[in-house]
Amino acid sequence: MSAAPPSAPTPPEPVEPPQLLQLGLDDEPCLRADAARNRARLLEAAAGLVAARGADAVTMEEVAAAAGVGKGTVFRRFGDRTGLLMALLDHSEKKLQAAFLNGPPPLGPGAPPAERLRAFGRAALRRTVEDLELQLAAEPDAGRRFTVPPYRVRHHHVALLLRQAVPDADCDVLAHTLLAQLDPALIHHLTHQCGMPPQRLEDAWTDLVDRITGTPA
């Protein structure tokens, strides 16, 4: 009896980045020009109020007044306060995703993987510090924390860069370990309760990436 033919080699894992994923609210590209301007003004006004007073203190009426539109416009566009805050968080997250998936290097494609990892962590930390109150208010429960689209996009991105930099590591698990350093609750604890400056967190991220990849900047 002849020997069984050798098995076909396992095809390599695709390396294309995932499509842009968001929290569930679209930017509605088909909006009329005036409606698009109103939406942009509302998001800008909401971002300013959240940064100044915290997400819990922001009302729909205050956002409408700050944007110079009627209260009914806010409710028609976002439904309620939760919808407005989620749209604001979605808008911020998509800007970060666009930068690390398709933007210029070193955050975007074209730089060595370790350099892109350093840039990703610094950008994500800055974004979290800027939107900290909003991110804490929108933090998913434990059952969904690692399955929501924004986290899955980040995990895929970090794991992909790790496979390029340290192919012999368990990159799926290691990506979760790295992303834990970007957790909003941890950043709140370190910056607000421990008094650490954000620059120290960025330096710690860079140091961790250097140690894991063995490629210091």
GROMACS .gro file of C-alpha atoms in nm:
model
  217
    1MET     CA    1   0.000   0.000   0.000
    2SER     CA    2   0.143   0.337  -0.100
    3ALA     CA    3   0.219   0.595   0.164
    4ALA     CA    4  -0.033   0.867   0.222
    5PRO     CA    5   0.051   1.190   0.041
    6PRO     CA    6   0.202   1.461   0.256
    7SER     CA    7  -0.046   1.704   0.401
    8ALA     CA    8  -0.070   2.044   0.242
    9PRO     CA    9   0.109   2.319   0.429
   10THR     CA   10  -0.103   2.539   0.648
   11PRO     CA   11  -0.169   2.865   0.464
   12PRO     CA   12  -0.018   3.169   0.631
   13GLU     CA   13  -0.244   3.380   0.843
   14PRO     CA   14  -0.372   3.684   0.653
   15VAL     CA   15  -0.196   4.000   0.754
   16GLU     CA   16  -0.435   4.256   0.610
   17PRO     CA   17  -0.559   4.496   0.875
   18PRO     CA   18  -0.926   4.468   0.967
   19GLN     CA   19  -1.176   4.713   0.832
   20LEU     CA   20  -1.249   5.015   1.045
   21LEU     CA   21  -1.485   4.914   1.323
   22GLN     CA   22  -1.679   5.144   1.550
   23LEU     CA   23  -1.908   5.133   1.849
   24GLY     CA   24  -2.222   5.103   1.643
   25LEU     CA   25  -2.305   5.458   1.533
   26ASP     CA   26  -2.217   5.571   1.182
   27ASP     CA   27  -2.091   5.911   1.080
   28GLU     CA   28  -2.380   5.921   0.829
   29PRO     CA   29  -2.185   6.031   0.520
   30CYS     CA   30  -2.508   6.109   0.330
   31LEU     CA   31  -2.617   6.385   0.565
   32ARG     CA   32  -2.709   6.718   0.409
   33ALA     CA   33  -2.437   6.978   0.443
   34ASP     CA   34  -2.624   7.175   0.710
   35ALA     CA   35  -2.704   6.858   0.908
   36ALA     CA   36  -2.340   6.749   0.888
   37ARG     CA   37  -2.227   7.089   1.016
   38ASN     CA   38  -2.477   7.069   1.303
   39ARG     CA   39  -2.353   6.722   1.395
   40ALA     CA   40  -1.991   6.837   1.391
   41ARG     CA   41  -2.076   7.139   1.609
   42LEU     CA   42  -2.265   6.920   1.853
   43LEU     CA   43  -1.980   6.672   1.886
   44GLU     CA   44  -1.729   6.953   1.932
   45ALA     CA   45  -1.948   7.119   2.195
   46ALA     CA   46  -2.005   6.790   2.377
   47ALA     CA   47  -1.633   6.714   2.378
   48GLY     CA   48  -1.557   7.053   2.532
   49LEU     CA   49  -1.819   7.013   2.803
   50VAL     CA   50  -1.708   6.660   2.889
   51ALA     CA   51  -1.345   6.774   2.913
   52ALA     CA   52  -1.439   7.068   3.136
   53ARG     CA   53  -1.701   6.909   3.363
   54GLY     CA   54  -1.699   6.533   3.315
   55ALA     CA   55  -1.943   6.311   3.128
   56ASP     CA   56  -2.187   6.274   3.419
   57ALA     CA   57  -2.249   6.650   3.440
   58VAL     CA   58  -2.328   6.710   3.072
   59THR     CA   59  -2.691   6.757   2.965
   60MET     CA   60  -2.849   6.766   2.620
   61GLU     CA   61  -2.968   7.121   2.681
   62GLU     CA   62  -2.615   7.242   2.761
   63VAL     CA   63  -2.474   7.076   2.451
   64ALA     CA   64  -2.740   7.240   2.233
   65ALA     CA   65  -2.669   7.582   2.384
   66ALA     CA   66  -2.293   7.543   2.344
   67ALA     CA   67  -2.336   7.437   1.979
   68GLY     CA   68  -2.583   7.714   1.903
   69VAL     CA   69  -2.864   7.483   1.789
   70GLY     CA   70  -3.207   7.398   1.923
   71LYS     CA   71  -3.251   7.126   2.182
   72GLY     CA   72  -3.473   6.934   1.941
   73THR     CA   73  -3.182   6.908   1.697
   74VAL     CA   74  -2.975   6.725   1.958
   75PHE     CA   75  -3.250   6.475   2.033
   76ARG     CA   76  -3.326   6.415   1.664
   77ARG     CA   77  -2.960   6.354   1.586
   78PHE     CA   78  -2.860   6.136   1.885
   79GLY     CA   79  -3.183   6.019   2.050
   80ASP     CA   80  -3.078   6.076   2.409
   81ARG     CA   81  -2.780   6.165   2.626
   82THR     CA   82  -2.635   5.814   2.606
   83GLY     CA   83  -2.656   5.822   2.228
   84LEU     CA   84  -2.473   6.154   2.220
   85LEU     CA   85  -2.192   6.033   2.444
   86MET     CA   86  -2.155   5.711   2.247
   87ALA     CA   87  -2.138   5.908   1.922
   88LEU     CA   88  -1.868   6.126   2.072
   89LEU     CA   89  -1.666   5.826   2.185
   90ASP     CA   90  -1.721   5.656   1.849
   91HIS     CA   91  -1.594   5.964   1.663
   92SER     CA   92  -1.277   5.977   1.873
   93GLU     CA   93  -1.211   5.603   1.842
   94LYS     CA   94  -1.248   5.606   1.464
   95LYS     CA   95  -0.994   5.886   1.432
   96LEU     CA   96  -0.743   5.677   1.625
   97GLN     CA   97  -0.824   5.365   1.422
   98ALA     CA   98  -0.779   5.552   1.095
   99ALA     CA   99  -0.441   5.678   1.212
  100PHE     CA  100  -0.294   5.338   1.306
  101LEU     CA  101  -0.455   5.142   1.021
  102ASN     CA  102  -0.402   5.381   0.732
  103GLY     CA  103  -0.218   5.691   0.855
  104PRO     CA  104   0.144   5.792   0.807
  105PRO     CA  105   0.427   5.609   0.987
  106PRO     CA  106   0.536   5.544   1.251
  107LEU     CA  107   0.179   5.504   1.378
  108GLY     CA  108   0.054   5.387   1.039
  109PRO     CA  109   0.204   5.138   0.790
  110GLY     CA  110   0.560   5.182   0.669
  111ALA     CA  111   0.764   5.172   0.993
  112PRO     CA  112   0.924   4.867   1.164
  113PRO     CA  113   0.678   4.675   1.386
  114ALA     CA  114   0.843   4.770   1.717
  115GLU     CA  115   0.839   5.137   1.619
  116ARG     CA  116   0.472   5.111   1.527
  117LEU     CA  117   0.396   4.945   1.862
  118ARG     CA  118   0.566   5.231   2.047
  119ALA     CA  119   0.371   5.487   1.847
  120PHE     CA  120   0.041   5.302   1.893
  121GLY     CA  121   0.071   5.290   2.271
  122ARG     CA  122   0.163   5.656   2.297
  123ALA     CA  123  -0.127   5.759   2.073
  124ALA     CA  124  -0.376   5.538   2.257
  125LEU     CA  125  -0.259   5.668   2.596
  126ARG     CA  126  -0.299   6.029   2.486
  127ARG     CA  127  -0.642   5.960   2.349
  128THR     CA  128  -0.750   5.789   2.671
  129VAL     CA  129  -0.616   6.071   2.888
  130GLU     CA  130  -0.805   6.325   2.675
  131ASP     CA  131  -1.133   6.126   2.681
  132LEU     CA  132  -1.089   5.962   3.022
  133GLU     CA  133  -1.420   6.067   3.179
  134LEU     CA  134  -1.610   5.964   2.869
  135GLN     CA  135  -1.432   5.631   2.837
  136LEU     CA  136  -1.494   5.546   3.201
  137ALA     CA  137  -1.863   5.629   3.161
  138ALA     CA  138  -1.888   5.405   2.852
  139GLU     CA  139  -1.676   5.115   2.986
  140PRO     CA  140  -1.846   4.786   2.883
  141ASP     CA  141  -1.929   4.523   3.142
  142ALA     CA  142  -1.693   4.234   3.208
  143GLY     CA  143  -1.878   4.002   2.969
  144ARG     CA  144  -1.828   4.235   2.672
  145ARG     CA  145  -1.504   4.414   2.755
  146PHE     CA  146  -1.289   4.204   2.522
  147THR     CA  147  -1.546   4.145   2.247
  148VAL     CA  148  -1.659   4.497   2.156
  149PRO     CA  149  -1.537   4.602   1.809
  150PRO     CA  150  -1.290   4.874   1.917
  151TYR     CA  151  -1.103   4.635   2.146
  152ARG     CA  152  -1.098   4.362   1.881
  153VAL     CA  153  -0.948   4.603   1.628
  154ARG     CA  154  -0.679   4.708   1.876
  155HIS     CA  155  -0.601   4.348   1.972
  156HIS     CA  156  -0.573   4.239   1.608
  157HIS     CA  157  -0.341   4.532   1.535
  158VAL     CA  158  -0.111   4.474   1.833
  159ALA     CA  159  -0.102   4.096   1.780
  160LEU     CA  160  -0.014   4.146   1.413
  161LEU     CA  161   0.277   4.376   1.498
  162LEU     CA  162   0.398   4.134   1.766
  163ARG     CA  163   0.398   3.846   1.517
  164GLN     CA  164   0.626   4.051   1.297
  165ALA     CA  165   0.855   4.156   1.583
  166VAL     CA  166   0.862   3.839   1.799
  167PRO     CA  167   0.721   3.554   1.586
  168ASP     CA  168   0.811   3.285   1.841
  169ALA     CA  169   0.594   3.441   2.117
  170ASP     CA  170   0.229   3.365   2.202
  171CYS     CA  171   0.128   3.690   2.038
  172ASP     CA  172  -0.248   3.661   2.096
  173VAL     CA  173  -0.205   3.643   2.474
  174LEU     CA  174   0.083   3.889   2.473
  175ALA     CA  175  -0.134   4.143   2.290
  176HIS     CA  176  -0.391   4.125   2.572
  177THR     CA  177  -0.111   4.179   2.822
  178LEU     CA  178   0.012   4.489   2.642
  179LEU     CA  179  -0.338   4.630   2.600
  180ALA     CA  180  -0.401   4.594   2.973
  181GLN     CA  181  -0.161   4.885   3.021
  182LEU     CA  182  -0.403   5.102   2.819
  183ASP     CA  183  -0.709   5.021   3.031
  184PRO     CA  184  -0.900   5.343   3.116
  185ALA     CA  185  -0.958   5.238   3.478
  186LEU     CA  186  -0.586   5.176   3.527
  187ILE     CA  187  -0.496   5.506   3.362
  188HIS     CA  188  -0.745   5.684   3.590
  189HIS     CA  189  -0.590   5.517   3.895
  190LEU     CA  190  -0.234   5.604   3.796
  191THR     CA  191  -0.298   5.963   3.687
  192HIS     CA  192  -0.569   6.071   3.933
  193GLN     CA  193  -0.509   5.858   4.240
  194CYS     CA  194  -0.133   5.809   4.218
  195GLY     CA  195  -0.054   6.145   4.062
  196MET     CA  196   0.159   6.005   3.779
  197PRO     CA  197   0.210   6.235   3.479
  198PRO     CA  198   0.090   6.091   3.145
  199GLN     CA  199   0.446   6.113   3.010
  200ARG     CA  200   0.554   5.853   3.267
  201LEU     CA  201   0.291   5.614   3.131
  202GLU     CA  202   0.410   5.672   2.776
  203ASP     CA  203   0.770   5.607   2.883
  204ALA     CA  204   0.662   5.288   3.060
  205TRP     CA  205   0.483   5.168   2.745
  206THR     CA  206   0.792   5.232   2.534
  207ASP     CA  207   1.012   5.051   2.786
  208LEU     CA  208   0.778   4.750   2.787
  209VAL     CA  209   0.773   4.731   2.407
  210ASP     CA  210   1.154   4.758   2.398
  211ARG     CA  211   1.192   4.471   2.648
  212ILE     CA  212   0.943   4.246   2.468
  213THR     CA  213   1.077   4.302   2.119
  214GLY     CA  214   1.445   4.338   2.210
  215THR     CA  215   1.469   4.641   1.983
  216PRO     CA  216   1.522   4.954   2.194
  217ALA     CA  217   1.446   5.283   2.024
   0.00000   0.00000   0.00000
